[in-house]
CSV table of C-alpha atoms in Angstrom, one decimal:
chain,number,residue,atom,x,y,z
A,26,UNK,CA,4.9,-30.4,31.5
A,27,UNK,CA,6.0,-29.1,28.0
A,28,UNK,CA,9.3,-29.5,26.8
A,29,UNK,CA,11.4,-26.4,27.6
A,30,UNK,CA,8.8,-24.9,30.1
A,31,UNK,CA,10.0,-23.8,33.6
A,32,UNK,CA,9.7,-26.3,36.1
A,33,UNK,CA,7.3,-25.7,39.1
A,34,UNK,CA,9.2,-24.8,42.1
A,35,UNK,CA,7.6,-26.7,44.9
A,36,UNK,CA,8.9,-26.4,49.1
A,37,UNK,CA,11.8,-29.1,49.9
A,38,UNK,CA,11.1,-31.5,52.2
A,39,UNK,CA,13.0,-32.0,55.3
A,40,UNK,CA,16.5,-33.3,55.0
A,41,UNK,CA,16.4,-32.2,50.5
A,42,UNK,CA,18.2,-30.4,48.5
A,43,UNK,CA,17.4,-26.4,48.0
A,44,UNK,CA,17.0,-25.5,44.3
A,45,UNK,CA,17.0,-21.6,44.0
A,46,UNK,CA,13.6,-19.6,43.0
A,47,UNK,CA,14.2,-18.7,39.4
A,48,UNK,CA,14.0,-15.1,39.3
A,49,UNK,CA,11.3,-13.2,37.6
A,50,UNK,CA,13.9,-11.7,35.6
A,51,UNK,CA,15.3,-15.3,34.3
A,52,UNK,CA,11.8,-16.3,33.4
A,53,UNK,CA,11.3,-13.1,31.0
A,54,UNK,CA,14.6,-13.6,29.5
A,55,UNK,CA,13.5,-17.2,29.2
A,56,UNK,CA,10.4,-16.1,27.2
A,57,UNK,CA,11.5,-13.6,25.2
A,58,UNK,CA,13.4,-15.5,23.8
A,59,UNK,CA,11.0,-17.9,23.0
A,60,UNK,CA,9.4,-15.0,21.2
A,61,UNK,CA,10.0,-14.6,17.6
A,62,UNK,CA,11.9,-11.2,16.4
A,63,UNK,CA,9.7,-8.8,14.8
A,64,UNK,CA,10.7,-7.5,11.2
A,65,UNK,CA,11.0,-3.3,11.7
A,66,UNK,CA,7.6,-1.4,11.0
A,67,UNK,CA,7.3,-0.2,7.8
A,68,UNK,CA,7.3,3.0,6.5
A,69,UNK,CA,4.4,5.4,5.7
A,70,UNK,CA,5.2,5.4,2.0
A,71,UNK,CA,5.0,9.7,1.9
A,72,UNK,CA,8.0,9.5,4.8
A,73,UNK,CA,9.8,7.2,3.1
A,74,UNK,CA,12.4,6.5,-0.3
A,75,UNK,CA,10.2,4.2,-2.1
A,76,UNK,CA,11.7,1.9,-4.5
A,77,UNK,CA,9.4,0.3,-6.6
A,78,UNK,CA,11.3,-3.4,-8.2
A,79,UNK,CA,9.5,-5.5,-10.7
A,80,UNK,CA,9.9,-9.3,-9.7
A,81,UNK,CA,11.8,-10.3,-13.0
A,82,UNK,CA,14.0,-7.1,-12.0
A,83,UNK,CA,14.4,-8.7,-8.4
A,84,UNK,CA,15.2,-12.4,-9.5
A,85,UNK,CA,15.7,-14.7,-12.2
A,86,UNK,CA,12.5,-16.0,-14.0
A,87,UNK,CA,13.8,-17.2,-17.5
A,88,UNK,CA,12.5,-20.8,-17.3
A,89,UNK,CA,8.8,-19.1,-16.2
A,90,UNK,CA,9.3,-16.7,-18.8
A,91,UNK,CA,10.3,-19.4,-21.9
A,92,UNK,CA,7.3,-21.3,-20.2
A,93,UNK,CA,4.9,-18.7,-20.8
A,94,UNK,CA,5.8,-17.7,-24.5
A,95,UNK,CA,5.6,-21.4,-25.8
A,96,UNK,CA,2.8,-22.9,-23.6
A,97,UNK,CA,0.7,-20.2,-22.5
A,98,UNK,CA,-0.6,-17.8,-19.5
A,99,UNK,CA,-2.3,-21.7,-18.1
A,100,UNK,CA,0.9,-23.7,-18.1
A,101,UNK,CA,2.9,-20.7,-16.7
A,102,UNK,CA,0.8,-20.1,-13.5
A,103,UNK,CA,0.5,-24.4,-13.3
A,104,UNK,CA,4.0,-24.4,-13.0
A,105,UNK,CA,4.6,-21.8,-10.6
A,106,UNK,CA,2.1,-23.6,-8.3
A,107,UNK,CA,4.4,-26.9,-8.5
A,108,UNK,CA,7.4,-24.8,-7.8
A,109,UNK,CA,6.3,-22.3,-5.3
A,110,UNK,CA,8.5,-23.8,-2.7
A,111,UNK,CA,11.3,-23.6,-4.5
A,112,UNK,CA,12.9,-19.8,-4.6
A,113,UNK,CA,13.5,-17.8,-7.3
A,114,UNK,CA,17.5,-17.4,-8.0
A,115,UNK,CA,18.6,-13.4,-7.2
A,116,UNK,CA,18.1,-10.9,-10.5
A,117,UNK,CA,19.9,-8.3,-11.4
A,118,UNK,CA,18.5,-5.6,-9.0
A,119,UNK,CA,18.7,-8.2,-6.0
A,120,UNK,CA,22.4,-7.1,-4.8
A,121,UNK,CA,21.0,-3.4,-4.8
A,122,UNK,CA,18.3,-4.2,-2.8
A,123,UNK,CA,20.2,-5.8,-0.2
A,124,UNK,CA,22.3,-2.7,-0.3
A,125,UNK,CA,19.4,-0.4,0.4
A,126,UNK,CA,18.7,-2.1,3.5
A,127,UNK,CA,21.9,-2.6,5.0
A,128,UNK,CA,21.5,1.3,5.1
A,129,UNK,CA,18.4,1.1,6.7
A,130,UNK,CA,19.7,-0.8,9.2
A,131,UNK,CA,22.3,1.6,9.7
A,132,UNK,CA,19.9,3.9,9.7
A,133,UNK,CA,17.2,2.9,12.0
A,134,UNK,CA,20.3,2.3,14.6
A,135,UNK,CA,20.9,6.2,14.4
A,136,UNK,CA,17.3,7.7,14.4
A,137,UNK,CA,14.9,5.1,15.4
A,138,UNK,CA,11.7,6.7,15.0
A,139,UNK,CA,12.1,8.3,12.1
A,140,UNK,CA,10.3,7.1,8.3
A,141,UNK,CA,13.0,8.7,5.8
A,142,UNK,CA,14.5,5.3,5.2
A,143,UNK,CA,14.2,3.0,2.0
A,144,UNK,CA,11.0,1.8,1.2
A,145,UNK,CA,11.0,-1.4,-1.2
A,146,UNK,CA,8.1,-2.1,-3.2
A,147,UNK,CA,7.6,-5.6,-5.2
A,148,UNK,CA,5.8,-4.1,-8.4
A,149,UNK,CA,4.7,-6.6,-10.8
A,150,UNK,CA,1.7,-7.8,-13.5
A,151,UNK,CA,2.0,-11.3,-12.2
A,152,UNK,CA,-1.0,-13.0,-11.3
A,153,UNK,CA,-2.1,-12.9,-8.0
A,154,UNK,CA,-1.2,-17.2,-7.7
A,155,UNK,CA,2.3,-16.3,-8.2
A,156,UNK,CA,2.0,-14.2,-5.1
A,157,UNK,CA,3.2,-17.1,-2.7
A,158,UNK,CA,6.6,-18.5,-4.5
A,159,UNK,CA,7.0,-14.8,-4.5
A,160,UNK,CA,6.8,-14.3,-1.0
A,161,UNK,CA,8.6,-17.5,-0.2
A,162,UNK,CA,11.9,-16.4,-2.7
A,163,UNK,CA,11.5,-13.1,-0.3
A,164,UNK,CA,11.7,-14.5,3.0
A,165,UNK,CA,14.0,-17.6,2.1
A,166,UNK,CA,16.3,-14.2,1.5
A,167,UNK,CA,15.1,-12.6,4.3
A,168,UNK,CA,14.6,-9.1,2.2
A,169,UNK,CA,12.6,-7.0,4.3
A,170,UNK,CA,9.9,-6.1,1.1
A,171,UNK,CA,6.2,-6.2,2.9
A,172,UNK,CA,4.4,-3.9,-0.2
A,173,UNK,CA,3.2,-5.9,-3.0
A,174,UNK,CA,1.4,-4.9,-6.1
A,175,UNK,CA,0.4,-7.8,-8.4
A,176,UNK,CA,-2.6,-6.8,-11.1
A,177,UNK,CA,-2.8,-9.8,-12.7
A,178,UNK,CA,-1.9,-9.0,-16.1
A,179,UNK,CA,-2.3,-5.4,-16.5
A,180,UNK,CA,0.1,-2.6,-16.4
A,181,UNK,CA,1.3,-2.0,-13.0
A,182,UNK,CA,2.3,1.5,-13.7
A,183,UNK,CA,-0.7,3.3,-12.6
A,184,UNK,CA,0.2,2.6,-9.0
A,185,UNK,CA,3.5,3.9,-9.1
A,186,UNK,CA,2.6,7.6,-7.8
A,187,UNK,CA,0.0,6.1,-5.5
A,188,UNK,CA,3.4,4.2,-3.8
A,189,UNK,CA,4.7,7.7,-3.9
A,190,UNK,CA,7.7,6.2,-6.0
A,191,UNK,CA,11.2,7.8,-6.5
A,192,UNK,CA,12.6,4.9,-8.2
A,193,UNK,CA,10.8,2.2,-10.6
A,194,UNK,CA,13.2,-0.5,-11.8
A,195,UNK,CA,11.9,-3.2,-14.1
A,196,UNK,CA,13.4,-5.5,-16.7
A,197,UNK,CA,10.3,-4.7,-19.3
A,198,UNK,CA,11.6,-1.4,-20.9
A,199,UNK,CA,8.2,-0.7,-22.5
A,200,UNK,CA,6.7,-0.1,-18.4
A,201,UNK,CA,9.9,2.0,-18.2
A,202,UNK,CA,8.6,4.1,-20.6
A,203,UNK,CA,5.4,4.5,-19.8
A,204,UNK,CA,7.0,5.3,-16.5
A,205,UNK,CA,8.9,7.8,-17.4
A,206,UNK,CA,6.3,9.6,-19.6
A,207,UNK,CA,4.7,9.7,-15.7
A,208,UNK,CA,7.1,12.0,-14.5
A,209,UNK,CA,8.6,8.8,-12.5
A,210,UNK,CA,12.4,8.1,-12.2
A,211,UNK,CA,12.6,4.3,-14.0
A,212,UNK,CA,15.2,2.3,-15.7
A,213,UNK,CA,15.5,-1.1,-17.2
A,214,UNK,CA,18.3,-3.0,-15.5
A,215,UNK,CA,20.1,-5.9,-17.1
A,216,UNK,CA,22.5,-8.5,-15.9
A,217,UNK,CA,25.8,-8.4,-15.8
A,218,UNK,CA,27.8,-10.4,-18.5
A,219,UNK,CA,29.6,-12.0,-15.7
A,220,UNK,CA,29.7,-12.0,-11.8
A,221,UNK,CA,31.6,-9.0,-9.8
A,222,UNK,CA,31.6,-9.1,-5.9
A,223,UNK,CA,29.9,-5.5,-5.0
A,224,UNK,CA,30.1,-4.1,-1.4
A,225,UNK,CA,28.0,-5.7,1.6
A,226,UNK,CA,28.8,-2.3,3.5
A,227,UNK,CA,27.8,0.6,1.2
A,228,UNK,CA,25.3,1.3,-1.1
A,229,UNK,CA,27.7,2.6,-4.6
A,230,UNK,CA,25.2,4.2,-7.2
A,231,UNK,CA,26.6,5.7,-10.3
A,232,UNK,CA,25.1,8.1,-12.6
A,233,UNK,CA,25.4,9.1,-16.4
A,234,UNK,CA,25.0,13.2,-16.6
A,235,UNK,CA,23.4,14.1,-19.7
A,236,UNK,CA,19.7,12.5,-20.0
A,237,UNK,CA,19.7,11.4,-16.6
A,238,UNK,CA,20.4,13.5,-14.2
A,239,UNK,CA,20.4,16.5,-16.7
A,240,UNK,CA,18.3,16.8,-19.0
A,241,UNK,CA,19.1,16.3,-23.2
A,242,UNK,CA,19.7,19.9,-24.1
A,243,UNK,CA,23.4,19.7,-24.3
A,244,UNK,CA,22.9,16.5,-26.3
A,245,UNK,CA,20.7,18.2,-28.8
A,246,UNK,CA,23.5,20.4,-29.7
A,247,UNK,CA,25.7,17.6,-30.1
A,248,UNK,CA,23.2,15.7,-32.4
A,249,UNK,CA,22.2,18.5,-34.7
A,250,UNK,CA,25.9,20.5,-34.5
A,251,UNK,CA,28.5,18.6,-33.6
A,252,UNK,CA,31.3,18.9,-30.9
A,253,UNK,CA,32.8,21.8,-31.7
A,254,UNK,CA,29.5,23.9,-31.3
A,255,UNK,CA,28.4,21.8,-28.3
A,256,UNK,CA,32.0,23.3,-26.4
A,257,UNK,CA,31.5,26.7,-27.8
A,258,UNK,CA,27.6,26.1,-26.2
A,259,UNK,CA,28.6,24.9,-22.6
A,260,UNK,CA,31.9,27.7,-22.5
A,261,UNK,CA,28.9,30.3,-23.1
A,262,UNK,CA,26.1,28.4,-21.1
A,263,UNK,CA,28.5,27.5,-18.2
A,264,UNK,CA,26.6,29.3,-15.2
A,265,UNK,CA,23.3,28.2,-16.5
A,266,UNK,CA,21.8,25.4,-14.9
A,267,UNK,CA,20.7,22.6,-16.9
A,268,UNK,CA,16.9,21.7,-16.4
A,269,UNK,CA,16.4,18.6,-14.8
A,270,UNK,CA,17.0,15.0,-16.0
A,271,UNK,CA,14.8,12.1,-15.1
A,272,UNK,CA,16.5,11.0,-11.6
A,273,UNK,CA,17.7,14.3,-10.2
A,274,UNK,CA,15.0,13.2,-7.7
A,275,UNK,CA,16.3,9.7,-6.9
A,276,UNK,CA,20.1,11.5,-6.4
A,277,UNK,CA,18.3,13.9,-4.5
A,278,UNK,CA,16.5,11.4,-2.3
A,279,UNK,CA,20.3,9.7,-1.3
A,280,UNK,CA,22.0,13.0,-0.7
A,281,UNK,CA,18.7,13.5,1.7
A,282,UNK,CA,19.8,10.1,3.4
A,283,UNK,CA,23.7,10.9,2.9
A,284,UNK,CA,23.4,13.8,5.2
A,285,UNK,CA,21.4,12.1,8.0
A,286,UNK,CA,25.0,10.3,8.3
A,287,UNK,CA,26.6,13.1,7.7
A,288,UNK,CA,25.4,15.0,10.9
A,289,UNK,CA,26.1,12.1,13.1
A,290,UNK,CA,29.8,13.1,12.2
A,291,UNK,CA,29.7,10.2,9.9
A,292,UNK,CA,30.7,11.1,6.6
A,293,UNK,CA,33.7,9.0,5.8
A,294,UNK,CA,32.2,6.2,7.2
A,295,UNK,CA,28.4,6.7,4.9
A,296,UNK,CA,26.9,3.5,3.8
A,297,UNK,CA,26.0,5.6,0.5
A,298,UNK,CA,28.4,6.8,-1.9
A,299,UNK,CA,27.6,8.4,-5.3
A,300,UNK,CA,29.3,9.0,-8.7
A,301,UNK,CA,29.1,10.8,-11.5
A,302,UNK,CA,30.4,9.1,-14.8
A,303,UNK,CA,30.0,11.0,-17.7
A,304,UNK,CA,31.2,11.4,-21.4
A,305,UNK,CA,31.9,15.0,-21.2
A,306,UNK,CA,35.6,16.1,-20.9
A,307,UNK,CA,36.8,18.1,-17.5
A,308,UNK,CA,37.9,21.1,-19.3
A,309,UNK,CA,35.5,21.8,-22.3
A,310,UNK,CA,32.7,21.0,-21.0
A,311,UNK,CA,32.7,19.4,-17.0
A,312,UNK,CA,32.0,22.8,-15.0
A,313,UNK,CA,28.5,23.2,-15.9
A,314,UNK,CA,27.5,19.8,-14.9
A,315,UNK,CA,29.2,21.1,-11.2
A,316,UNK,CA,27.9,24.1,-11.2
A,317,UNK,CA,24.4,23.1,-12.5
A,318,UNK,CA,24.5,19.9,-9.4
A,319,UNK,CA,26.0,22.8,-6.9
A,320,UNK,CA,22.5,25.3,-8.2
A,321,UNK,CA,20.3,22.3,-6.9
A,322,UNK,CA,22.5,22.0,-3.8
A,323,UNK,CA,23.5,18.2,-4.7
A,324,UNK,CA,27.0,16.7,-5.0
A,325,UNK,CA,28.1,13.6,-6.1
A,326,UNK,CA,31.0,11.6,-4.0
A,327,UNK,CA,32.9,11.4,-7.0
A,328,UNK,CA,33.1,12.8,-10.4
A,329,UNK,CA,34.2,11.5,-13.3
A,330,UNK,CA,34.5,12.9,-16.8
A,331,UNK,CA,35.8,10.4,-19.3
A,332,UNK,CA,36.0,12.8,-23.0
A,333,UNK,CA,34.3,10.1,-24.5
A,334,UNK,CA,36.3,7.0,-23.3
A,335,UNK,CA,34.7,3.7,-22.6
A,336,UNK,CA,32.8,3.8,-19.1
A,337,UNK,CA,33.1,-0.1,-18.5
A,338,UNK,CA,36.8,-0.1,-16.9
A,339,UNK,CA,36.1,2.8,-14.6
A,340,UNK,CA,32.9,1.5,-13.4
A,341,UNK,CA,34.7,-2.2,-13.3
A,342,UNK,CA,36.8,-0.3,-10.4
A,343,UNK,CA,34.0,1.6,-8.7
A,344,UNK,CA,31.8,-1.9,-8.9
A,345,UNK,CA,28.1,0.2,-8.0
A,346,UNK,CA,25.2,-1.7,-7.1
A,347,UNK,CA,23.7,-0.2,-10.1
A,348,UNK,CA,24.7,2.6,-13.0
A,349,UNK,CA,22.1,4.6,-14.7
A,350,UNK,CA,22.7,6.1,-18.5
A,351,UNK,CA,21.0,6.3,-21.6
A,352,UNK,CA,22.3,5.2,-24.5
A,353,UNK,CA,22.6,1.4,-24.5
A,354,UNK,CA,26.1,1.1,-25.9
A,355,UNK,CA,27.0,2.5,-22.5
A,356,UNK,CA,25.1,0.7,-20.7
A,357,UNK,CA,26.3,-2.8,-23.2
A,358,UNK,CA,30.1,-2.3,-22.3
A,359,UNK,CA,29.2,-1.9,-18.5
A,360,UNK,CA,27.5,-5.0,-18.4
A,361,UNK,CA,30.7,-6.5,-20.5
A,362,UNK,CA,32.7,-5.5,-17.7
A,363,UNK,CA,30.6,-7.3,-14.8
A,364,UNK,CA,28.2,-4.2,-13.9
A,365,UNK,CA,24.9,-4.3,-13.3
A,366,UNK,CA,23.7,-1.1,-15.3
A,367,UNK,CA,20.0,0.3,-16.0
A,368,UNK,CA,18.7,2.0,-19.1
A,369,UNK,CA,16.6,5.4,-18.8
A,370,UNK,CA,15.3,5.6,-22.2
A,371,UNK,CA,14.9,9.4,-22.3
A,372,UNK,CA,16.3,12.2,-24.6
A,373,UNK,CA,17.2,12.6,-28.2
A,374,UNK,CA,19.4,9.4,-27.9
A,375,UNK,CA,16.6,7.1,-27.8
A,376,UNK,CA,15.4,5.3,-31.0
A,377,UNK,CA,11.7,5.6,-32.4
A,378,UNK,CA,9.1,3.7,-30.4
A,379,UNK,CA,7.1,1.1,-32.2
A,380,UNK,CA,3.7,2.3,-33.1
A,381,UNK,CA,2.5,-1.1,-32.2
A,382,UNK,CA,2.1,-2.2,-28.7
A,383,UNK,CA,4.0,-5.5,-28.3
A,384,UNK,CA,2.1,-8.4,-25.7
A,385,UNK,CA,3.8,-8.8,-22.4
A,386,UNK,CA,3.5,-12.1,-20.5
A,387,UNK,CA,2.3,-11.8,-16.7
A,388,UNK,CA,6.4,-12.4,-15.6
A,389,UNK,CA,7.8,-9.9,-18.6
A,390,UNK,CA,8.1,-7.2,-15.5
């Protein structure tokens, strides 16, 4: 007999002990739990909020990276073979990760058959041998990530539409942009300049206006005019929508998955919570960002309009999983303040791009 099986229950002789039957119903349970727990089904990637994360976005590869730029593309994948049972430390996009699916969970508890739930996405150009310290860093975590795309070396951003993908995050900002020049929400996310503790319980996104979820026409008039003409402009333009910015979509997306709660009489208590943290005063210039996210029938949780203060202690006190804005001094004095914030290099605040394409390693995702 195995160890751990049932014993046989046999007739008692005359004069013995009677053991009870086991039940039927004591032998499933006995089984079942013998039986491992399946990870939820994913997704069909057009049902779903697909977030597409680079694996130097999702952990911690600087040795493999300083590996690769003094010793070669051979060396680099030698060593990841030596080390693939050894995981990966958590990158900067790790905590928002486990943030999106502590909301699935949520929300596969309230609507179990249904698709419209986070879909995560490993995107990277890392050879394909990399694939298994990859997918031992991901289950040592127990991330629930079953998509992979490695290509080995060339650019992954081909595939991004083909993942139906409404947010790419990776720590190479030249894929950003080719991203972006897709049509396809991306940002380059960076590390915090020291550790803050961000909620286990609710997924806290926080958006600049202006070049993200707006587009850069107000900044134009700022750039060529100066403040005084960009008030005058936004008095006169104030119930005229801006066009869209780069991740209207993505904001879009959570307010879809915001109201799911919401109609389960859940609002106070929504694992998602959204901000908007912008440069622009209240007064002078803040109703037309309202009224413009009010014309696409969106809202953020909070709004905050800073007239040109530093963002850093504000978001320090909201602590998001992530920030979005694009202009890097912004996006610098977040990460001086503990918080994990993303570039979206679009708009007239972005510098010239270099006319010659720069080398990126297989791990430079």
């Amino acid at each position: 007999m195995e160890p751990g099986e049932p014993r046989e229950v046999r007739e008692p002789g005359p004069g013995a002990e009677t053991t009870p039957t086991p039940r039927w119903e004591e032998a499933k349970t006995f089984y079942d739990n013998l039986t491992p727990k399946k990870k939820p089904k994913s997704p069909k990637p057009q049902n779903a909020v697909t977030i597409a994360v680079s694996s130097r976005a999702l952990f911690r590869m600087d040795e493999e990276q300083r590996i690769y730029t003094e010793q070669g593309v051979e060396e680099y994948v030698r060593y990841q073979l030596e080390h693939e049972n050894e995981p990966f430390s958590p990158g900067p996009a790790f905590p928002f990760v486990k943030a999106l699916e502590a909301v699935n969970k949520k929300l596969r508890e309230l609507y179990p058959d249904s698709e419209d739930i986070f879909d995560i996405v490993l995107m990277t150009n890392n050879h394909a041998q990399v694939g298994v310290r990859l997918i031992n860093s991901i289950n040592h975590y127990d991330l629930f990530i079953e998509r992979f795309c490695m290509t080995g070396g060339n650019s992954p951003i081909c595939y991004l539409k083909a993942y139906h993908t409404n947010l790419y995050l990776s720590a190479d900002a030249e894929k950003v942009r080719e991203a972006i020049d897709e049509g396809i929400a991306a940002a380059t996310i960076f590390s915090p300049s020291r550790d803050v503790v961000v909620s286990q319980s609710q997924l806290r996104v926080a958006f600049d206006g202006d070049a993200v979820l707006f587009s850069d026409e107000s900044e134009r008039i700022v750039k060529a005019h100066g403040l005084d003409r960009f008030f005058e402009h936004e008095k006169a333009h104030e119930n005229k929508p801006l066009a869209q910015g780069p991740l209207k979509g993505f904001l879009e997306a959570l307010g879809r998955l915001q109201k799911k709660f919401y109609s389960k009489g859940l609002r106070l208590e929504c694992p998602i919570r959204t901000y908007l943290v912008t440069a622009r005063s209240a007064a002078s210039s803040g109703a037309r960002a309202l009224k413009t996210l009010r014309s696409w029938g969106l809202e953020t949780d909070e709004a905050l309009f800073l007239a040109g203060a530093p963002k850093g202690p504000l978001l320090e006190k909201i602590r998001p999983h992530i920030f979005f804005d694009d202009q890097m001094f912004h996006v610098a004095g977040a990460q001086e303040m503990g918080t994990i914030a993303a570039h979206v290099p679009y708009g007239v605040a972005q510098t010239p791009r270099r006319t010659v394409p720069t080398k990126h390693p297989p791990a430079a995702q």
